[in-house]
């Protein structure tokens, strides 16, 4: 199972029984010790161990020998194997490597020697006697090899009786000369390629303790500066768990300070490289000298279990090394693709499993080698919406079944779920929210933005922002609010024009009524005549007064009757409308209760909102109460007691009494006929006068309402704009995190000026020159992203509104004022997301740079932690954007999400430190033919996997290591490795 570079627990500094100094191990023999040793290693999940001793490889060789013989190790008591088969398998996989611990002059401020550790490539061990032990010496010129240590021990104490005692004494006191170690590193490239030097940085035995009160982060001066600098410069890493050390040696000491930016980081990195030779990882080991402390500490290293894998920490000191309890780069198992597999009965594709790394996987290969087919197959298996898989001609890029009729493809997650590409249509994706970015997709998004053609990118940004459930909820609420406000505004406009129509009708009706002055004159004249006729009829003054009172009372009775009719109609209409509204509210209530998931909430609100049922019941009862029925005689009557029934009975009773009271005053029949005619005329004139006054009052009231509705219409327009402002502010937090990558997204409420101009102009009579007076809105060249002051726009809208209404803004005969106002006051707003990258506006960037920024948006805004699939992101990017921007971005984002990339670019493979390299090959597409049984073949491994080209191997993918494939396939691959290693001043030949 090869997943490339993986996080594993390494212990770099473990002494074993028989160590040359401070041996506190209590095991009775080596077998007993190594039983405990490996049991504890398994319990603690340790996969790589640096067997450490002073000036010696003997203990390392003991451990290797024990593992070689582990199958035969028997418990003497039970005669059973000491380890189970599973444990034996695990122990054999543990990477054992030698750590030779040296001590170096000068002593520290605490009179302790400096500890230097040399980690060696196990394959280099046979050459160490000559290249290492036989080369280094102390200041007296005595060699560090075993013979030299014996001689040195004899010099210290001539009374020591055996070579073993003299050797022990020599180990206790021998110190190497820094000069000889520097010469060895400078002159022996083989040694340098196979050794990693670690210097301790503790206060007792480390380089940082050379100078009294030494502060690692202050300027250095004095005679010891050069010595300390030399020690750091020959080292590749540091033994330290101090947080200050870790940050300093990574060039990140100042990252928490205010104003920290890329330039400060670059300068600090340069300072560390200049003064310390390179950026360096900090490591930790348990430094055990007894069984009790075995594997009590460890370091997480991301690499193959090989020396070449370990060597990668020199190139990626931050991303490949972590000192912490939990496994780094945590990702949920359900969102990590662990393996994929082509199901190809005719062996068109490799049938064996291809494993993926949780971090960055790159797929490389020659032209038409099957790179993109692999990525496409993963995407097609998992994507619910497969529109993005199609070309411009609406066909999928790869018709997989045409390549092989029985073809299928399987994706398996780390959580243990598997899924076939061709499966039951009802089976949902196991990772539905993966992101797939096909070749040229970024360019297609970038070009419309740059060329100002369309606005797909703004929608993409909005959709990405709303991947977050909370943000989507806020945006959905915003859309709902805006739609309701748009509906309310349209209703207000309809009502506004209904009122205008009503005023117009009232005006027309008013014109049909008599002149008010004429009516008032007629009433006064006829009243005088009635009085004169009554005198002729013999009525005295008192009777005339009484008669006039009765006539006035009769008039009031008639007015009361008219008011009754009006109030009954208004009440009946109100109750009918109210019942309809309450029934709508009941429907909303029912939907609301059904949408509640918790029984507690539905029960609570069902009880609290039962008042709606009560209101409906009461309204229906009120409606029944005033119901009118016809009697057998054809009369309308109230069957139920109510306030209207009481009122009409009182009116009718009063009318009957008035008629009775008027009877005595009727004496002269001819005169009374005249009086009756005049009274009827007076009554009719008064009625007409009342109607005129009522019409005038209605017209006045409705005109006041019209102005009120106009205000409300524009208040609703304000509310719509405020909704856009509000939602942008609410979504702001989703974009802030991207600023650390130099990417800024600023939400702005914009008006689509081009759309409003086009919409208004289409219904306008364009012959009127004064239409150009409204330049803030109706300007041909205004763009959708032009800035504006909302209050100025609103005042312009009001001016156009008034001009349409008073006719000075002429509209086409084919439309009307109502439609024109609706078009004018449509919601032309939109939420615009202005994008800048390192102070460059997206619309002003090159297509390549814009493509990279869009990639950042897709990855950075995506709330999902599911895998990202990218096909050749380097397309259209210049080299600087790739080596600097894209590489750094992928290095950072792979820590958060699994990334799978098809690429031809060596910098993405090498300098983004891809954990897993998948090499694709198609028969007949290369100069070198392959004997692989598959037409499309794949292999994979870590970037540090190296194997010289085997010319006798005819299967191309097996003929060399991953590193060599990269150097051969990817353009500039060899140079990328060289540049990467030069960057850290740690160079190895790549052939």
mmCIF file of C-alpha atoms in Angstrom, residues 617-739:
data_model
loop_
_atom_site.group_PDB
_atom_site.id
_atom_site.type_symbol
_atom_site.label_atom_id
_atom_site.label_comp_id
_atom_site.label_asym_id
_atom_site.label_seq_id
_atom_site.Cartn_x
_atom_site.Cartn_y
_atom_site.Cartn_z
ATOM 1 C CA UNK A 617 -64.177 31.520 14.399
ATOM 2 C CA UNK A 618 -65.058 34.962 15.771
ATOM 3 C CA UNK A 619 -64.974 36.561 12.312
ATOM 4 C CA UNK A 620 -67.252 33.870 10.855
ATOM 5 C CA UNK A 621 -69.641 34.357 13.753
ATOM 6 C CA UNK A 622 -69.712 38.119 13.112
ATOM 7 C CA UNK A 623 -70.407 37.410 9.456
ATOM 8 C CA UNK A 624 -73.323 35.126 10.321
ATOM 9 C CA UNK A 625 -74.610 37.705 12.786
ATOM 10 C CA UNK A 626 -75.267 40.358 10.102
ATOM 11 C CA UNK A 627 -76.588 37.960 7.500
ATOM 12 C CA UNK A 628 -79.825 39.171 5.732
ATOM 13 C CA UNK A 629 -82.656 36.886 4.514
ATOM 14 C CA UNK A 630 -85.845 37.539 2.526
ATOM 15 C CA UNK A 631 -89.251 36.943 4.084
ATOM 16 C CA UNK A 632 -92.170 35.366 2.200
ATOM 17 C CA UNK A 633 -93.370 38.899 1.474
ATOM 18 C CA UNK A 634 -89.998 39.654 -0.180
ATOM 19 C CA UNK A 635 -88.660 41.878 2.562
ATOM 20 C CA UNK A 636 -84.962 41.850 3.627
ATOM 21 C CA UNK A 637 -84.643 41.210 7.357
ATOM 22 C CA UNK A 638 -81.967 40.316 9.921
ATOM 23 C CA UNK A 639 -82.753 36.876 11.391
ATOM 24 C CA UNK A 640 -80.192 37.372 14.146
ATOM 25 C CA UNK A 641 -79.845 40.091 16.705
ATOM 26 C CA UNK A 642 -77.080 42.524 15.896
ATOM 27 C CA UNK A 643 -76.147 46.184 16.051
ATOM 28 C CA UNK A 644 -77.401 46.823 12.487
ATOM 29 C CA UNK A 645 -80.772 45.249 13.210
ATOM 30 C CA UNK A 646 -81.140 47.485 16.244
ATOM 31 C CA UNK A 647 -80.141 50.539 14.229
ATOM 32 C CA UNK A 648 -82.543 49.939 11.308
ATOM 33 C CA UNK A 649 -85.418 49.279 13.676
ATOM 34 C CA UNK A 650 -84.724 52.589 15.390
ATOM 35 C CA UNK A 651 -84.557 54.423 12.030
ATOM 36 C CA UNK A 652 -87.832 52.891 10.828
ATOM 37 C CA UNK A 653 -89.582 53.621 14.123
ATOM 38 C CA UNK A 654 -88.383 57.214 14.041
ATOM 39 C CA UNK A 655 -89.579 57.592 10.415
ATOM 40 C CA UNK A 656 -93.068 56.353 11.291
ATOM 41 C CA UNK A 657 -93.275 58.808 14.186
ATOM 42 C CA UNK A 658 -92.210 61.727 11.965
ATOM 43 C CA UNK A 659 -94.943 60.870 9.432
ATOM 44 C CA UNK A 660 -97.530 60.745 12.251
ATOM 45 C CA UNK A 661 -96.330 64.054 13.713
ATOM 46 C CA UNK A 662 -96.529 65.793 10.315
ATOM 47 C CA UNK A 663 -100.146 64.758 9.669
ATOM 48 C CA UNK A 664 -101.831 67.598 11.712
ATOM 49 C CA UNK A 665 -100.045 70.224 9.660
ATOM 50 C CA UNK A 666 -101.612 69.100 6.389
ATOM 51 C CA UNK A 667 -104.750 71.435 6.097
ATOM 52 C CA UNK A 668 -105.096 72.956 2.633
ATOM 53 C CA UNK A 669 -104.779 70.244 0.071
ATOM 54 C CA UNK A 670 -103.675 72.465 -2.847
ATOM 55 C CA UNK A 671 -101.184 74.371 -0.739
ATOM 56 C CA UNK A 672 -99.863 71.132 0.704
ATOM 57 C CA UNK A 673 -99.236 69.734 -2.748
ATOM 58 C CA UNK A 674 -97.088 72.761 -3.514
ATOM 59 C CA UNK A 675 -95.323 72.476 -0.161
ATOM 60 C CA UNK A 676 -94.673 68.794 -0.820
ATOM 61 C CA UNK A 677 -93.164 69.549 -4.219
ATOM 62 C CA UNK A 678 -90.957 72.244 -2.747
ATOM 63 C CA UNK A 679 -89.900 70.058 0.179
ATOM 64 C CA UNK A 680 -88.998 67.240 -2.172
ATOM 65 C CA UNK A 681 -86.981 69.701 -4.239
ATOM 66 C CA UNK A 682 -85.237 70.969 -1.095
ATOM 67 C CA UNK A 683 -84.569 67.389 -0.033
ATOM 68 C CA UNK A 684 -83.170 66.415 -3.436
ATOM 69 C CA UNK A 685 -80.983 69.519 -3.557
ATOM 70 C CA UNK A 686 -79.644 68.806 -0.093
ATOM 71 C CA UNK A 687 -78.955 65.220 -1.112
ATOM 72 C CA UNK A 688 -77.096 66.443 -4.182
ATOM 73 C CA UNK A 689 -75.196 68.943 -2.072
ATOM 74 C CA UNK A 690 -74.272 66.161 0.360
ATOM 75 C CA UNK A 691 -73.097 63.987 -2.520
ATOM 76 C CA UNK A 692 -70.938 66.827 -3.878
ATOM 77 C CA UNK A 693 -69.381 67.429 -0.485
ATOM 78 C CA UNK A 694 -68.863 63.685 -0.042
ATOM 79 C CA UNK A 695 -67.243 63.394 -3.483
ATOM 80 C CA UNK A 696 -64.947 66.315 -2.766
ATOM 81 C CA UNK A 697 -63.997 64.770 0.570
ATOM 82 C CA UNK A 698 -63.289 61.404 -1.094
ATOM 83 C CA UNK A 699 -61.179 63.080 -3.760
ATOM 84 C CA UNK A 700 -59.203 64.999 -1.113
ATOM 85 C CA UNK A 701 -58.710 61.896 1.039
ATOM 86 C CA UNK A 702 -57.635 59.779 -1.929
ATOM 87 C CA UNK A 703 -55.169 62.413 -3.113
ATOM 88 C CA UNK A 704 -53.629 62.408 0.354
ATOM 89 C CA UNK A 705 -53.475 58.581 0.131
ATOM 90 C CA UNK A 706 -51.856 58.823 -3.302
ATOM 91 C CA UNK A 707 -49.055 60.941 -1.893
ATOM 92 C CA UNK A 708 -48.745 58.587 1.061
ATOM 93 C CA UNK A 709 -48.506 55.583 -1.277
ATOM 94 C CA UNK A 710 -45.827 57.308 -3.305
ATOM 95 C CA UNK A 711 -43.809 57.829 -0.108
ATOM 96 C CA UNK A 712 -44.372 54.199 0.873
ATOM 97 C CA UNK A 713 -43.297 53.005 -2.589
ATOM 98 C CA UNK A 714 -39.955 54.745 -2.233
ATOM 99 C CA UNK A 715 -39.649 53.635 1.405
ATOM 100 C CA UNK A 716 -39.928 50.066 0.131
ATOM 101 C CA UNK A 717 -37.276 50.872 -2.469
ATOM 102 C CA UNK A 718 -35.033 52.034 0.411
ATOM 103 C CA UNK A 719 -35.698 48.784 2.225
ATOM 104 C CA UNK A 720 -34.654 46.732 -0.812
ATOM 105 C CA UNK A 721 -31.360 48.605 -1.057
ATOM 106 C CA UNK A 722 -30.846 48.194 2.693
ATOM 107 C CA UNK A 723 -31.415 44.441 2.344
ATOM 108 C CA UNK A 724 -28.492 44.293 -0.105
ATOM 109 C CA UNK A 725 -26.347 46.324 2.280
ATOM 110 C CA UNK A 726 -27.346 44.105 5.175
ATOM 111 C CA UNK A 727 -26.656 40.752 3.495
ATOM 112 C CA UNK A 728 -23.238 41.941 2.290
ATOM 113 C CA UNK A 729 -22.344 42.902 5.851
ATOM 114 C CA UNK A 730 -23.645 39.563 7.155
ATOM 115 C CA UNK A 731 -21.534 37.596 4.633
ATOM 116 C CA UNK A 732 -18.410 39.659 5.242
ATOM 117 C CA UNK A 733 -16.916 37.150 7.671
ATOM 118 C CA UNK A 734 -16.843 34.493 4.932
ATOM 119 C CA UNK A 735 -14.306 36.501 2.936
ATOM 120 C CA UNK A 736 -11.999 37.844 5.662
ATOM 121 C CA UNK A 737 -10.008 34.602 5.947
ATOM 122 C CA UNK A 738 -8.829 34.928 2.334
ATOM 123 C CA UNK A 739 -6.958 38.138 3.137
#
